[in-house]
Tab-separated table of C-alpha atoms in Angstrom:
chain	number	residue	atom	x	y	z
A	1	MET	CA	-14.554	26.961	43.673
A	2	THR	CA	-12.151	26.722	40.610
A	3	GLU	CA	-12.724	29.588	38.252
A	4	ARG	CA	-14.145	28.058	34.887
A	5	GLU	CA	-11.742	28.295	31.996
A	6	SER	CA	-12.365	31.211	29.495
A	7	ALA	CA	-13.138	30.443	25.958
A	8	ALA	CA	-9.997	32.668	25.056
A	9	ASP	CA	-7.837	30.524	27.488
A	10	ILE	CA	-9.100	27.240	25.745
A	11	GLU	CA	-8.437	28.455	22.282
A	12	ALA	CA	-4.903	29.432	23.223
A	13	ALA	CA	-4.418	26.009	24.875
A	14	ALA	CA	-5.836	24.183	21.635
A	15	ALA	CA	-3.387	26.187	19.586
A	16	ARG	CA	-0.282	25.321	22.019
A	17	TRP	CA	-1.445	21.503	21.534
A	18	VAL	CA	-1.450	21.682	17.812
A	19	VAL	CA	2.103	23.359	17.936
A	20	ARG	CA	3.399	20.383	20.250
A	21	ALA	CA	2.051	17.961	17.784
A	22	ASP	CA	4.019	19.823	15.072
A	23	ARG	CA	7.079	19.592	17.022
A	24	GLY	CA	6.610	15.865	17.601
A	25	ASP	CA	6.406	15.948	21.320
A	26	LEU	CA	2.620	15.393	21.743
A	27	ASP	CA	1.516	12.335	24.022
A	28	PRO	CA	-1.752	11.261	22.784
A	29	ALA	CA	-3.062	10.148	26.285
A	30	GLU	CA	-2.345	13.633	27.612
A	31	LEU	CA	-4.207	15.152	24.766
A	32	GLU	CA	-7.188	12.870	25.279
A	33	ALA	CA	-7.067	13.884	29.171
A	34	TRP	CA	-7.165	17.438	28.417
A	35	LEU	CA	-9.941	17.174	25.749
A	36	ALA	CA	-11.902	15.237	28.252
A	37	GLY	CA	-11.686	17.922	30.827
A	38	ASP	CA	-14.191	20.430	29.186
A	39	THR	CA	-16.846	19.917	26.501
A	40	ARG	CA	-15.607	23.108	24.759
A	41	ARG	CA	-11.976	21.695	24.367
A	42	GLN	CA	-12.730	19.401	21.305
A	43	GLY	CA	-14.408	22.237	19.256
A	44	ALA	CA	-11.391	24.419	20.005
A	45	PHE	CA	-9.108	21.749	19.189
A	46	VAL	CA	-10.361	20.999	15.818
A	47	ARG	CA	-10.674	24.771	14.736
A	48	ALA	CA	-7.064	25.132	15.768
A	49	GLN	CA	-6.044	22.316	13.477
A	50	ALA	CA	-8.248	23.701	10.664
A	51	ALA	CA	-6.355	26.804	11.163
A	52	TRP	CA	-2.984	25.153	11.077
A	53	GLY	CA	-4.030	23.407	7.757
A	54	LEU	CA	-4.969	26.956	6.385
A	55	LEU	CA	-1.499	28.168	7.375
A	56	ASP	CA	0.108	25.266	5.692
A	57	ARG	CA	-1.674	25.479	2.447
A	58	GLY	CA	-0.639	29.266	2.411
A	59	ARG	CA	2.732	27.880	1.240
A	60	ALA	CA	1.136	27.419	-2.247
A	61	LEU	CA	0.850	31.097	-2.474
A	62	GLY	CA	4.237	32.090	-1.410
A	63	GLY	CA	7.758	31.549	-3.021
A	64	ASN	CA	8.753	35.293	-3.984
A	65	GLU	CA	11.002	37.601	-1.892
A	66	ALA	CA	8.278	39.023	0.032
A	67	SER	CA	7.124	35.715	1.250
A	68	SER	CA	10.730	34.832	2.218
A	69	LYS	CA	10.654	38.081	4.435
A	70	ALA	CA	7.185	37.189	5.915
A	71	ARG	CA	8.306	33.664	7.026
A	72	GLN	CA	11.395	35.204	8.748
A	73	ARG	CA	9.045	37.785	10.742
A	74	ILE	CA	6.808	34.986	12.001
A	75	ASP	CA	7.902	33.841	15.597
A	76	ARG	CA	6.174	31.346	17.905
A	77	ARG	CA	4.004	33.946	19.736
A	78	GLY	CA	2.821	35.468	16.275
A	79	LEU	CA	2.002	31.848	15.029
A	80	LEU	CA	0.059	30.907	18.203
A	81	ALA	CA	-1.997	34.098	17.841
A	82	GLY	CA	-2.447	33.966	13.994
A	83	LEU	CA	-3.865	30.389	14.433
A	84	GLY	CA	-7.313	31.968	15.609
A	85	VAL	CA	-7.143	34.665	12.954
A	86	ALA	CA	-6.614	32.298	10.062
A	87	ALA	CA	-9.593	30.152	11.550
A	88	ALA	CA	-11.965	33.199	11.415
A	89	ALA	CA	-10.806	34.907	8.360
A	90	CYS	CA	-9.068	32.454	6.142
A	91	VAL	CA	-6.018	34.631	5.931
A	92	ALA	CA	-3.094	32.928	3.842
A	93	VAL	CA	0.122	33.110	5.733
A	94	VAL	CA	3.123	31.618	4.587
A	95	VAL	CA	4.632	29.148	6.807
A	96	ALA	CA	6.207	25.795	6.396
A	97	PRO	CA	5.005	23.356	9.370
A	98	ARG	CA	6.085	19.682	9.328
A	99	LEU	CA	3.246	17.549	10.381
A	100	LEU	CA	0.460	16.387	12.786
A	101	ALA	CA	1.608	13.146	14.140
A	102	ALA	CA	0.419	10.767	16.821
A	103	ARG	CA	1.070	7.233	17.888
A	104	TYR	CA	-1.724	4.933	19.058
A	105	GLY	CA	-1.208	1.632	20.558
A	106	THR	CA	-3.646	-1.286	22.085
A	107	ALA	CA	-3.073	-3.911	24.705
A	108	VAL	CA	-3.996	-7.556	24.229
A	109	GLY	CA	-7.817	-7.527	24.435
A	110	GLU	CA	-8.189	-3.730	24.154
A	111	ILE	CA	-10.230	-2.044	21.201
A	112	ARG	CA	-10.185	1.856	20.804
A	113	ARG	CA	-11.859	4.311	18.370
A	114	VAL	CA	-9.778	7.204	17.682
A	115	PRO	CA	-10.822	10.199	15.872
A	116	LEU	CA	-7.959	11.427	13.729
A	117	ALA	CA	-7.104	15.278	13.000
A	118	ASP	CA	-8.455	15.212	9.428
A	119	GLY	CA	-11.955	14.011	10.561
A	120	SER	CA	-11.320	10.322	9.774
A	121	LEU	CA	-11.933	7.609	12.242
A	122	ALA	CA	-9.737	4.776	13.354
A	123	ALA	CA	-10.949	1.414	14.951
A	124	ILE	CA	-7.972	-0.035	16.385
A	125	ASN	CA	-8.025	-3.933	17.272
A	126	THR	CA	-6.217	-5.932	20.016
A	127	ASP	CA	-2.389	-5.629	20.307
A	128	THR	CA	-1.990	-2.984	17.571
A	129	THR	CA	0.436	0.128	17.152
A	130	LEU	CA	-0.420	2.726	14.837
A	131	GLU	CA	1.507	5.907	13.789
A	132	VAL	CA	-0.429	8.782	12.181
A	133	ALA	CA	0.907	11.651	10.123
A	134	MET	CA	-1.015	14.416	8.796
A	135	LYS	CA	1.261	16.105	6.102
A	136	PRO	CA	0.362	18.704	3.670
A	137	ARG	CA	-0.050	16.601	0.551
A	138	ARG	CA	-0.459	13.017	2.149
A	139	ARG	CA	-2.320	11.681	5.114
A	140	GLU	CA	-0.023	8.645	6.234
A	141	VAL	CA	-0.691	5.900	8.575
A	142	ARG	CA	1.879	3.231	9.658
A	143	LEU	CA	0.565	-0.187	10.846
A	144	ASP	CA	3.518	-1.724	12.615
A	145	ARG	CA	1.285	-4.834	13.863
A	146	GLY	CA	-2.122	-5.774	14.434
A	147	GLU	CA	-5.414	-4.618	12.615
A	148	ALA	CA	-7.466	-1.411	12.205
A	149	TRP	CA	-10.355	-0.366	10.244
A	150	PHE	CA	-10.501	3.343	8.864
A	151	GLN	CA	-13.469	5.495	7.769
A	152	VAL	CA	-11.577	8.213	5.845
A	153	ALA	CA	-12.700	11.828	5.472
A	154	LYS	CA	-12.861	12.811	1.786
A	155	ASP	CA	-10.031	15.125	0.746
A	156	ALA	CA	-9.131	14.349	-2.822
A	157	GLU	CA	-6.057	16.669	-2.444
A	158	ARG	CA	-4.653	14.369	0.254
A	159	PRO	CA	-4.718	10.729	-0.502
A	160	PHE	CA	-4.974	8.359	2.710
A	161	VAL	CA	-2.326	5.888	2.779
A	162	VAL	CA	-1.756	2.917	5.023
A	163	GLU	CA	1.819	1.540	5.330
A	164	SER	CA	2.374	-1.893	6.719
A	165	GLY	CA	5.788	-3.172	5.915
A	166	PRO	CA	6.218	-2.792	1.978
A	167	VAL	CA	2.366	-3.125	1.740
A	168	ARG	CA	0.417	0.125	0.850
A	169	VAL	CA	-3.282	0.567	0.799
A	170	ARG	CA	-4.403	4.219	-0.609
A	171	ALA	CA	-7.685	5.912	-0.409
A	172	VAL	CA	-9.280	9.266	-0.766
A	173	GLY	CA	-12.644	8.859	1.059
A	174	THR	CA	-13.737	5.366	1.785
A	175	ALA	CA	-13.824	2.688	4.568
A	176	PHE	CA	-11.485	-0.426	4.819
A	177	SER	CA	-9.297	-2.558	7.315
A	178	VAL	CA	-5.793	-3.664	7.231
A	179	ARG	CA	-4.530	-6.504	8.950
A	180	ARG	CA	-0.884	-7.346	9.512
A	181	ARG	CA	-0.081	-11.085	8.830
A	182	ASP	CA	2.970	-13.105	8.213
A	183	GLY	CA	4.442	-12.002	4.962
A	184	GLY	CA	1.652	-9.611	4.061
A	185	CYS	CA	-1.614	-8.038	4.830
A	186	GLU	CA	-5.269	-8.740	4.646
A	187	VAL	CA	-7.380	-5.791	3.323
A	188	LEU	CA	-11.145	-5.699	3.523
A	189	VAL	CA	-13.233	-3.030	1.906
A	190	THR	CA	-16.475	-1.866	3.389
A	191	GLU	CA	-17.406	1.293	1.405
A	192	GLY	CA	-15.852	3.016	-1.618
A	193	VAL	CA	-12.481	1.804	-3.680
A	194	VAL	CA	-8.942	1.366	-2.326
A	195	GLU	CA	-5.657	0.711	-4.242
A	196	VAL	CA	-3.368	-1.939	-2.719
A	197	TRP	CA	0.220	-2.613	-3.701
A	198	SER	CA	3.600	-3.564	-2.345
A	199	GLU	CA	6.679	-1.519	-2.900
A	200	GLY	CA	9.470	-3.375	-4.758
A	201	ALA	CA	7.081	-6.210	-5.966
A	202	GLY	CA	6.905	-4.501	-9.610
A	203	GLU	CA	3.123	-5.153	-9.885
A	204	ALA	CA	0.595	-2.435	-10.753
A	205	PRO	CA	-1.833	-1.507	-7.904
A	206	ARG	CA	-4.856	-3.485	-7.648
A	207	ARG	CA	-8.361	-1.667	-7.348
A	208	VAL	CA	-10.491	-3.345	-4.603
A	209	THR	CA	-13.952	-2.291	-4.304
A	210	ALA	CA	-16.762	-2.274	-1.447
A	211	GLY	CA	-17.687	-5.984	-0.614
A	212	GLU	CA	-14.141	-7.276	-1.626
A	213	ARG	CA	-11.133	-8.574	-0.010
A	214	VAL	CA	-7.344	-9.129	-1.126
A	215	PHE	CA	-4.114	-10.366	0.328
A	216	ALA	CA	-1.005	-8.289	-0.381
A	217	SER	CA	2.109	-10.189	-0.140
A	218	ASP	CA	5.154	-8.365	1.072
A	219	ALA	CA	7.130	-9.868	-1.927
A	220	ALA	CA	4.722	-10.580	-4.715
A	221	GLY	CA	2.170	-7.743	-4.079
A	222	ALA	CA	-1.627	-7.652	-4.251
A	223	ALA	CA	-3.352	-10.947	-5.446
A	224	ARG	CA	-6.843	-10.865	-7.368
A	225	PRO	CA	-9.419	-9.430	-5.035
A	226	VAL	CA	-12.404	-11.760	-4.273
A	227	PRO	CA	-16.066	-10.827	-3.315
A	228	ALA	CA	-16.610	-11.451	0.315
A	229	SER	CA	-19.470	-9.362	1.593
A	230	LEU	CA	-20.649	-11.799	4.317
A	231	GLU	CA	-17.246	-12.754	5.271
A	232	ILE	CA	-16.210	-9.230	5.735
A	233	THR	CA	-19.299	-8.407	8.091
A	234	ARG	CA	-18.222	-11.507	10.283
A	235	GLU	CA	-14.458	-10.567	10.368
A	236	LEU	CA	-15.033	-6.870	11.328
A	237	ALA	CA	-17.367	-7.879	14.264
A	238	TRP	CA	-14.482	-7.304	16.519
A	239	ARG	CA	-15.162	-3.606	16.207
A	240	GLU	CA	-18.170	-4.243	18.524
A	241	GLY	CA	-16.304	-6.798	20.660
A	242	GLN	CA	-17.575	-9.923	19.033
A	243	ILE	CA	-16.525	-13.057	17.111
A	244	VAL	CA	-19.098	-14.541	14.753
A	245	LEU	CA	-18.339	-18.069	13.477
A	246	ASP	CA	-20.218	-19.531	10.471
A	247	GLY	CA	-18.493	-22.879	9.814
A	248	GLU	CA	-14.979	-22.160	10.833
A	249	ALA	CA	-12.827	-24.826	12.350
A	250	PHE	CA	-12.341	-24.797	16.014
A	251	GLY	CA	-8.548	-24.593	15.868
A	252	ALA	CA	-8.781	-21.323	13.661
A	253	ALA	CA	-11.609	-19.867	15.865
A	254	ALA	CA	-9.411	-20.633	19.013
A	255	GLU	CA	-6.454	-18.606	17.534
A	256	GLU	CA	-8.774	-15.774	17.018
A	257	PHE	CA	-9.858	-15.711	20.738
A	258	ASN	CA	-6.280	-16.136	21.635
A	259	ARG	CA	-5.494	-12.598	20.054
A	260	TYR	CA	-7.843	-10.988	22.644
A	261	ASN	CA	-6.929	-12.825	25.891
A	262	ALA	CA	-3.784	-13.628	28.191
A	263	ARG	CA	-5.711	-16.865	28.908
A	264	LYS	CA	-5.101	-19.102	26.038
A	265	ILE	CA	-7.284	-21.839	24.509
A	266	VAL	CA	-5.214	-25.002	23.889
A	267	ILE	CA	-6.549	-27.867	21.989
A	268	ALA	CA	-5.177	-31.188	22.920
A	269	ASP	CA	-6.411	-33.364	20.064
A	270	PRO	CA	-5.749	-32.568	16.507
A	271	ALA	CA	-9.089	-34.138	15.295
A	272	LEU	CA	-10.903	-31.889	17.580
A	273	ALA	CA	-9.351	-28.776	16.086
A	274	GLU	CA	-10.986	-29.646	12.830
A	275	GLN	CA	-14.592	-29.651	14.013
A	276	LYS	CA	-16.768	-26.883	12.432
A	277	LEU	CA	-18.505	-24.310	14.669
A	278	VAL	CA	-21.389	-21.734	14.352
A	279	GLY	CA	-22.084	-19.210	16.914
A	280	TRP	CA	-21.812	-15.624	18.134
A	281	PHE	CA	-19.443	-14.874	21.168
A	282	ARG	CA	-17.802	-12.156	23.103
A	283	THR	CA	-14.291	-11.631	22.453
A	284	ASN	CA	-13.338	-11.396	26.108
A	285	GLU	CA	-14.990	-14.619	26.897
A	286	PRO	CA	-12.912	-17.514	25.917
A	287	GLU	CA	-13.587	-19.796	28.617
A	288	SER	CA	-17.278	-19.522	27.785
A	289	PHE	CA	-16.544	-20.230	24.104
A	290	ALA	CA	-14.361	-23.253	24.880
A	291	ARG	CA	-17.170	-24.808	27.106
A	292	ALA	CA	-19.899	-24.206	24.468
A	293	ALA	CA	-17.606	-25.883	21.892
A	294	ALA	CA	-16.442	-28.785	24.135
A	295	SER	CA	-20.258	-29.137	24.837
A	296	SER	CA	-20.999	-29.669	21.041
A	297	PHE	CA	-18.110	-32.057	20.460
A	298	GLY	CA	-18.224	-34.164	23.482
A	299	ALA	CA	-15.077	-32.924	24.905
A	300	ARG	CA	-14.117	-31.510	28.281
A	301	VAL	CA	-12.475	-28.370	29.509
A	302	THR	CA	-9.707	-28.179	32.093
A	303	VAL	CA	-8.657	-24.538	33.455
A	304	ARG	CA	-4.946	-24.602	34.441
A	305	GLY	CA	-3.357	-21.204	35.189
A	306	ASP	CA	-3.652	-19.249	31.884
A	307	ALA	CA	-4.426	-22.134	29.817
A	308	ILE	CA	-7.866	-23.467	28.914
A	309	LEU	CA	-7.298	-27.135	27.880
A	310	VAL	CA	-9.789	-28.935	25.582
A	311	GLN	CA	-9.637	-32.713	25.298
A	312	SER	CA	-11.928	-35.220	23.653
A	313	LEU	CA	-13.831	-37.577	26.082
A	314	ALA	CA	-13.775	-40.307	23.426
A	315	PRO	CA	-12.172	-40.697	19.992
A	316	LEU	CA	-14.273	-38.508	17.283
A	317	ALA	CA	-16.380	-40.343	14.858
A	318	GLU	CA	-14.584	-40.320	11.364
């Protein structure tokens, strides 16, 4: 029988994970596997992160000659041991860590919920890439492509900023989503207030409150926010693996399903694509959706390899 890992061993391992994150050689999947191996590890990792934050904040107390000498005396072994001491006693040690960073990605059809190091939560939609960096005075997320919803832990001293191309979305403690589109980003706010702008656009940031949405152009900045509470609820149904339609065109709905599936819906007749739909569907059931829509419109469905072809049986009435 394998001997159960001691609490001290777990605390030491958690500290090593935090140091690896600081060096930038952390594999998120490897960390997740380690955390899943023992229920005690998550708490140890959180404590190590908190201690690291305390060590970092100690920089504000330093700056004199004694502090400089103290920095020179801190070696890697001492730092690892000091993490536990700082967590227990809140001792201010002067060090200069770089950041906690991680990169996350989802495949087509995959939806992930990821707890972030600061206590925030990210729900990551299909075919999305995120890079997260927890810096001393700012929490940064870079959205290269796709869509994510963030529930942000409050920290007035460290704003939470999402960057996607030139678009920026800034919050302290709130909840919002950012979706990368051609030429800009769609921002939906579910809680609190965020500020949205585009670098280089020459426009002041727009304040967007709960229940509002805004499109931020890469070139022109954020448009005027519009109320959209019901639309936001429907559009964020993907967090539960759902697509909710309330009068959307068949063509637009098919494009949404195609985001989540390798088997794509192809609409053969342009007039068919304009027909309106109402209903609730699973993101991973494109064929069931296509057949339900075809039944409503008097059309037929043919599956050919990775294509779900929808064709009219007869000309649609004007």
